[in-house]
Amino acid sequence: MRITNTMMTDSAIRYMNESKERLVEYQEMVSSGKAFQKMSDDPSRAAAAMGLRSSLNTNEAYTNTAENVSDWMSANETAFSSIVDLMTRARNLVLQGQSDTLSAKERTALGTELASIVHNAVDVVNSSVNGRFLFGGYQTGKVPFTMDPAGTAVTYNGDNGVMTQEIGPGQSILINFPGNSTFAEMFNAMIKARDDLLNNNSANLETRLSELASATATVTTIRTTNSTRLNQVTTGLDSLEKAKIEIKSLLSKKEDANLAEAISYLSNQESVYQTVLEVSQRAISSMNLFDVIG
Amino acid sequence: MPSLFSGINVALRSLMAQQEAMTVIEHNVANANTPGYHRQEAVLSASIPSSQAMTFGSGSVGQFGTGVMIEKIQRFAQNFMDVRYRETVSESSRWTLQSDILSQVESVLSETSKDGLTTKLDQFWNSWQALSGDPTNPTLKATVLSNAQSLASAINQRSGSLYQLRYDQNLTFKQSADEVNDIASQIATLNEEISHAQSINQAPNDLLDKRDQLLDRLSELTGAVSFLQENGEVIVSINGHALVNGHSTFKLVVDSNQPMAAVKWEDGQTFTASTGEMAALLDVRDGVIVDMTNALDNLAYNLVQAVNQIHNPDPATAPSDPPYAAAGMDFFQPLTTVTGAAGSLKVNPAMETLSNIMGASAAYPGNGDIALSIANLRSATQTALDGMSFNSFYTKSVASLALETKNAEAYASNAKNVAGAIKTSRDSYSGVSLDEEAANMIKTQRAYQAAARMVNVMDEMLDTIINGMGLVGR
């Protein structure tokens, strides 16, 4: 083949460019730590990585929700636990009041104690998390239970709304128990028992006891439901955490460069480029006949 | 028998011929780096002999040589090689340009970076989900607002950059059409000069070089093909429509009345470049960028529809149960058409008043179902988006763009290799080799020196006759 000077220069330039392009590619890979810089470097892997990153973001949102739900339901549990204590104390007071040896004055004293328990119970069922009341149904901004100044009745200000939260795709959980169906029976029983004690109606106390027992059963059943759901949330949080680790490792497989490989390619390419430069230098500045003839 | 004086003439011809050959070599050396230059060579041949009668006796000894002359200046060009080169270079420049523009489109969308549009969408959904847990919380509402605004401006910005890119391609397309017209006129003029030179038996080598270069550029632009005629003129056509025929041209007409210019032939036919840069420009301007813009518009329009439908339900169709009991306001400013939706997507300014953001309806502050329904749009499939969710629709769109970019890059690098190989063979035949020129130069120089010496010898011979043969007549 007849070789002309332009051919030599052209191909030297082309080889330098190609070699430098590869050099830059490896440099980017090593310095960014990513297997591809643009989507078009590897469209299918990049698309998969986009999907995974999106799943990771979603996972984060679900984790936040699940943590908040867990806080809320733990607060439920705390409230239930105090309520059950108060109810036990109320039941003990009524049991004491049944004793025939008690004078009217002593019964009134028991009634006064029960009255303060009712006050305590109102405080407990009005618990809130982050300024939102636990037992008002959808009416999280209103105090759920109020007692009239005379203490004759406890009024429910909430509604029957049951709130749903999602702690996973399609995995929704009911987080609250409207106070009406949960505690109305209890307040009713307590207030009646208090009044009977205050008014020395010892004959009614047997009925009050069974009412209190029934109210306790209602609260306990609901408390169990809450614990079961809280368990679900805890399990959900665990699996969210596991999924997060798994997605992260998949994502890393998709988009992270194999650094050991990339670095060795890079240093190899560096020496290739060096050689290309030296060869090109000779090709471009090569002597021709004009240099040697006199 | 030739005279002594004719001997001097032979030497003189040689001097002149070698001197001319030297000029051709100089021309080659001077143009060693000139793009499109084809090397030339002075073809020497023996000049027309003269028949001489015998000095003694009758009959003829035959013909005496009269020395050397330059028969022609040959130009080293192979038409088939030029044709082949133009075929490949038009493909190569088409795909190189196409992959360049596509990577620009890709970088406008910048999806691999941390603040890609999918991430913005995710953040938008996530903030609604957080709000669903505490629907009246002003901090969470503020997060919803700022994520929505940054999502909207990310979509606006991408749509704007796409339009700018499309506009740039349009401008280049118009300029290319002008360039084609300009080249066509130049070729027509050259055709005229070349056929004239050939008719009087001159080799218009440098004009041919110039025309070849124009033809090269024309095929880079449009994939034009040319046919060489007997008289040295070329007929040029683009995709079957004549551009240059002899001395006449058929121009392209740019209709700039529309926002995206249409190019037609002057006879009204539609102009389509078979390949080359103009094909790439048109393909990107009216294909890829439009597809991507449509995808963004579709995404924006349906996002607005879906979110508003939940945030501000139509009382006629909304369920009466909570959470839909009370209507809110449109969260995004409502859009009437899909076209241009990505550019005009905007959060309703009324949402700056955070109480207008409805995580829950006013009557049921604890029920975050409005916020949750919006958050769940994340995975809800949309009929208008080919049955995909917002995120997967967008991922699909950018992934198919990335695939096109990758393909264009692969085509470009293949076509570049092929064109490079053909260019090498063309250069191998037509290019200037300085070694060759140096050798020819020495050869020519020596021949010139020898011819000069011959003049000397002839002179001495004449001297012998004129001055050395006795003193008669002096």
mmCIF file with all atom_site columns, C-alpha atoms in Angstrom, chain B residues 393-474:
data_model
loop_
_atom_site.group_PDB
_atom_site.id
_atom_site.type_symbol
_atom_site.label_atom_id
_atom_site.label_alt_id
_atom_site.label_comp_id
_atom_site.label_asym_id
_atom_site.label_entity_id
_atom_site.label_seq_id
_atom_site.pdbx_PDB_ins_code
_atom_site.Cartn_x
_atom_site.Cartn_y
_atom_site.Cartn_z
_atom_site.occupancy
_atom_site.B_iso_or_equiv
_atom_site.pdbx_formal_charge
_atom_site.auth_seq_id
_atom_site.auth_comp_id
_atom_site.auth_asym_id
_atom_site.auth_atom_id
_atom_site.pdbx_PDB_model_num
ATOM 1  C CA . PHE B 1 393 ? -43.871 5.692  32.515  1.00 0.00 ? 393 PHE B CA 1
ATOM 2  C CA . TYR B 1 394 ? -41.093 8.225  32.919  1.00 0.00 ? 394 TYR B CA 1
ATOM 3  C CA . THR B 1 395 ? -38.452 5.552  33.470  1.00 0.00 ? 395 THR B CA 1
ATOM 4  C CA . LYS B 1 396 ? -39.616 3.846  30.285  1.00 0.00 ? 396 LYS B CA 1
ATOM 5  C CA . SER B 1 397 ? -39.427 7.096  28.319  1.00 0.00 ? 397 SER B CA 1
ATOM 6  C CA . VAL B 1 398 ? -35.900 7.990  29.370  1.00 0.00 ? 398 VAL B CA 1
ATOM 7  C CA . ALA B 1 399 ? -34.741 4.396  29.038  1.00 0.00 ? 399 ALA B CA 1
ATOM 8  C CA . SER B 1 400 ? -35.946 4.237  25.451  1.00 0.00 ? 400 SER B CA 1
ATOM 9  C CA . LEU B 1 401 ? -34.191 7.540  24.771  1.00 0.00 ? 401 LEU B CA 1
ATOM 10 C CA . ALA B 1 402 ? -31.023 6.110  26.300  1.00 0.00 ? 402 ALA B CA 1
ATOM 11 C CA . LEU B 1 403 ? -31.348 3.062  24.089  1.00 0.00 ? 403 LEU B CA 1
ATOM 12 C CA . GLU B 1 404 ? -31.677 5.244  20.996  1.00 0.00 ? 404 GLU B CA 1
ATOM 13 C CA . THR B 1 405 ? -28.638 7.239  22.055  1.00 0.00 ? 405 THR B CA 1
ATOM 14 C CA . LYS B 1 406 ? -26.640 4.095  22.572  1.00 0.00 ? 406 LYS B CA 1
ATOM 15 C CA . ASN B 1 407 ? -27.678 2.743  19.183  1.00 0.00 ? 407 ASN B CA 1
ATOM 16 C CA . ALA B 1 408 ? -26.807 6.018  17.481  1.00 0.00 ? 408 ALA B CA 1
ATOM 17 C CA . GLU B 1 409 ? -23.396 5.922  19.153  1.00 0.00 ? 409 GLU B CA 1
ATOM 18 C CA . ALA B 1 410 ? -22.832 2.375  17.953  1.00 0.00 ? 410 ALA B CA 1
ATOM 19 C CA . TYR B 1 411 ? -23.910 3.228  14.394  1.00 0.00 ? 411 TYR B CA 1
ATOM 20 C CA . ALA B 1 412 ? -21.713 6.319  14.476  1.00 0.00 ? 412 ALA B CA 1
ATOM 21 C CA . SER B 1 413 ? -18.652 4.425  15.554  1.00 0.00 ? 413 SER B CA 1
ATOM 22 C CA . ASN B 1 414 ? -19.224 1.678  12.966  1.00 0.00 ? 414 ASN B CA 1
ATOM 23 C CA . ALA B 1 415 ? -19.850 4.131  10.151  1.00 0.00 ? 415 ALA B CA 1
ATOM 24 C CA . LYS B 1 416 ? -16.831 6.172  11.238  1.00 0.00 ? 416 LYS B CA 1
ATOM 25 C CA . ASN B 1 417 ? -14.629 3.096  11.014  1.00 0.00 ? 417 ASN B CA 1
ATOM 26 C CA . VAL B 1 418 ? -15.897 2.195  7.552   1.00 0.00 ? 418 VAL B CA 1
ATOM 27 C CA . ALA B 1 419 ? -15.564 5.762  6.293   1.00 0.00 ? 419 ALA B CA 1
ATOM 28 C CA . GLY B 1 420 ? -12.107 5.951  7.831   1.00 0.00 ? 420 GLY B CA 1
ATOM 29 C CA . ALA B 1 421 ? -10.988 2.822  6.017   1.00 0.00 ? 421 ALA B CA 1
ATOM 30 C CA . ILE B 1 422 ? -12.275 4.115  2.683   1.00 0.00 ? 422 ILE B CA 1
ATOM 31 C CA . LYS B 1 423 ? -10.707 7.501  3.288   1.00 0.00 ? 423 LYS B CA 1
ATOM 32 C CA . THR B 1 424 ? -7.408  5.718  3.931   1.00 0.00 ? 424 THR B CA 1
ATOM 33 C CA . SER B 1 425 ? -7.587  3.853  0.629   1.00 0.00 ? 425 SER B CA 1
ATOM 34 C CA . ARG B 1 426 ? -8.546  7.071  -1.125  1.00 0.00 ? 426 ARG B CA 1
ATOM 35 C CA . ASP B 1 427 ? -5.643  8.908  0.477   1.00 0.00 ? 427 ASP B CA 1
ATOM 36 C CA . SER B 1 428 ? -3.366  6.049  -0.361  1.00 0.00 ? 428 SER B CA 1
ATOM 37 C CA . TYR B 1 429 ? -4.083  6.588  -4.034  1.00 0.00 ? 429 TYR B CA 1
ATOM 38 C CA . SER B 1 430 ? -4.599  10.337 -4.188  1.00 0.00 ? 430 SER B CA 1
ATOM 39 C CA . GLY B 1 431 ? -2.557  11.732 -1.330  1.00 0.00 ? 431 GLY B CA 1
ATOM 40 C CA . VAL B 1 432 ? 0.860   13.330 -1.575  1.00 0.00 ? 432 VAL B CA 1
ATOM 41 C CA . SER B 1 433 ? 3.814   11.299 -0.376  1.00 0.00 ? 433 SER B CA 1
ATOM 42 C CA . LEU B 1 434 ? 6.720   13.597 0.395   1.00 0.00 ? 434 LEU B CA 1
ATOM 43 C CA . ASP B 1 435 ? 9.243   10.792 -0.110  1.00 0.00 ? 435 ASP B CA 1
ATOM 44 C CA . GLU B 1 436 ? 7.947   10.211 -3.594  1.00 0.00 ? 436 GLU B CA 1
ATOM 45 C CA . GLU B 1 437 ? 8.039   13.888 -4.396  1.00 0.00 ? 437 GLU B CA 1
ATOM 46 C CA . ALA B 1 438 ? 11.620  14.149 -3.089  1.00 0.00 ? 438 ALA B CA 1
ATOM 47 C CA . ALA B 1 439 ? 12.710  11.235 -5.281  1.00 0.00 ? 439 ALA B CA 1
ATOM 48 C CA . ASN B 1 440 ? 10.938  12.698 -8.301  1.00 0.00 ? 440 ASN B CA 1
ATOM 49 C CA . MET B 1 441 ? 12.471  16.030 -7.570  1.00 0.00 ? 441 MET B CA 1
ATOM 50 C CA . ILE B 1 442 ? 16.012  14.572 -7.664  1.00 0.00 ? 442 ILE B CA 1
ATOM 51 C CA . LYS B 1 443 ? 15.170  12.657 -10.816 1.00 0.00 ? 443 LYS B CA 1
ATOM 52 C CA . THR B 1 444 ? 13.864  15.761 -12.508 1.00 0.00 ? 444 THR B CA 1
ATOM 53 C CA . GLN B 1 445 ? 16.728  17.888 -11.272 1.00 0.00 ? 445 GLN B CA 1
ATOM 54 C CA . ARG B 1 446 ? 19.292  15.459 -12.662 1.00 0.00 ? 446 ARG B CA 1
ATOM 55 C CA . ALA B 1 447 ? 17.504  15.305 -16.016 1.00 0.00 ? 447 ALA B CA 1
ATOM 56 C CA . TYR B 1 448 ? 17.522  19.080 -16.128 1.00 0.00 ? 448 TYR B CA 1
ATOM 57 C CA . GLN B 1 449 ? 21.250  19.180 -15.356 1.00 0.00 ? 449 GLN B CA 1
ATOM 58 C CA . ALA B 1 450 ? 21.905  16.593 -18.081 1.00 0.00 ? 450 ALA B CA 1
ATOM 59 C CA . ALA B 1 451 ? 19.897  18.585 -20.611 1.00 0.00 ? 451 ALA B CA 1
ATOM 60 C CA . ALA B 1 452 ? 21.889  21.675 -19.731 1.00 0.00 ? 452 ALA B CA 1
ATOM 61 C CA . ARG B 1 453 ? 25.078  19.727 -20.269 1.00 0.00 ? 453 ARG B CA 1
ATOM 62 C CA . MET B 1 454 ? 23.768  18.686 -23.712 1.00 0.00 ? 454 MET B CA 1
ATOM 63 C CA . VAL B 1 455 ? 23.334  22.332 -24.613 1.00 0.00 ? 455 VAL B CA 1
ATOM 64 C CA . ASN B 1 456 ? 26.968  22.799 -23.670 1.00 0.00 ? 456 ASN B CA 1
ATOM 65 C CA . VAL B 1 457 ? 28.112  19.924 -25.844 1.00 0.00 ? 457 VAL B CA 1
ATOM 66 C CA . MET B 1 458 ? 26.100  21.140 -28.777 1.00 0.00 ? 458 MET B CA 1
ATOM 67 C CA . ASP B 1 459 ? 27.583  24.554 -28.278 1.00 0.00 ? 459 ASP B CA 1
ATOM 68 C CA . GLU B 1 460 ? 31.091  23.143 -28.359 1.00 0.00 ? 460 GLU B CA 1
ATOM 69 C CA . MET B 1 461 ? 30.283  21.186 -31.491 1.00 0.00 ? 461 MET B CA 1
ATOM 70 C CA . LEU B 1 462 ? 29.070  24.363 -33.174 1.00 0.00 ? 462 LEU B CA 1
ATOM 71 C CA . ASP B 1 463 ? 32.181  26.081 -31.946 1.00 0.00 ? 463 ASP B CA 1
ATOM 72 C CA . THR B 1 464 ? 34.267  23.478 -33.708 1.00 0.00 ? 464 THR B CA 1
ATOM 73 C CA . ILE B 1 465 ? 32.520  24.181 -36.969 1.00 0.00 ? 465 ILE B CA 1
ATOM 74 C CA . ILE B 1 466 ? 32.271  27.883 -36.709 1.00 0.00 ? 466 ILE B CA 1
ATOM 75 C CA . ASN B 1 467 ? 35.569  28.807 -35.166 1.00 0.00 ? 467 ASN B CA 1
ATOM 76 C CA . GLY B 1 468 ? 37.849  25.812 -35.620 1.00 0.00 ? 468 GLY B CA 1
ATOM 77 C CA . MET B 1 469 ? 37.593  25.043 -39.321 1.00 0.00 ? 469 MET B CA 1
ATOM 78 C CA . GLY B 1 470 ? 40.197  27.353 -41.001 1.00 0.00 ? 470 GLY B CA 1
ATOM 79 C CA . LEU B 1 471 ? 40.157  31.114 -41.543 1.00 0.00 ? 471 LEU B CA 1
ATOM 80 C CA . VAL B 1 472 ? 38.307  31.333 -44.851 1.00 0.00 ? 472 VAL B CA 1
ATOM 81 C CA . GLY B 1 473 ? 36.175  34.413 -45.033 1.00 0.00 ? 473 GLY B CA 1
ATOM 82 C CA . ARG B 1 474 ? 37.666  36.115 -42.025 1.00 0.00 ? 474 ARG B CA 1
#
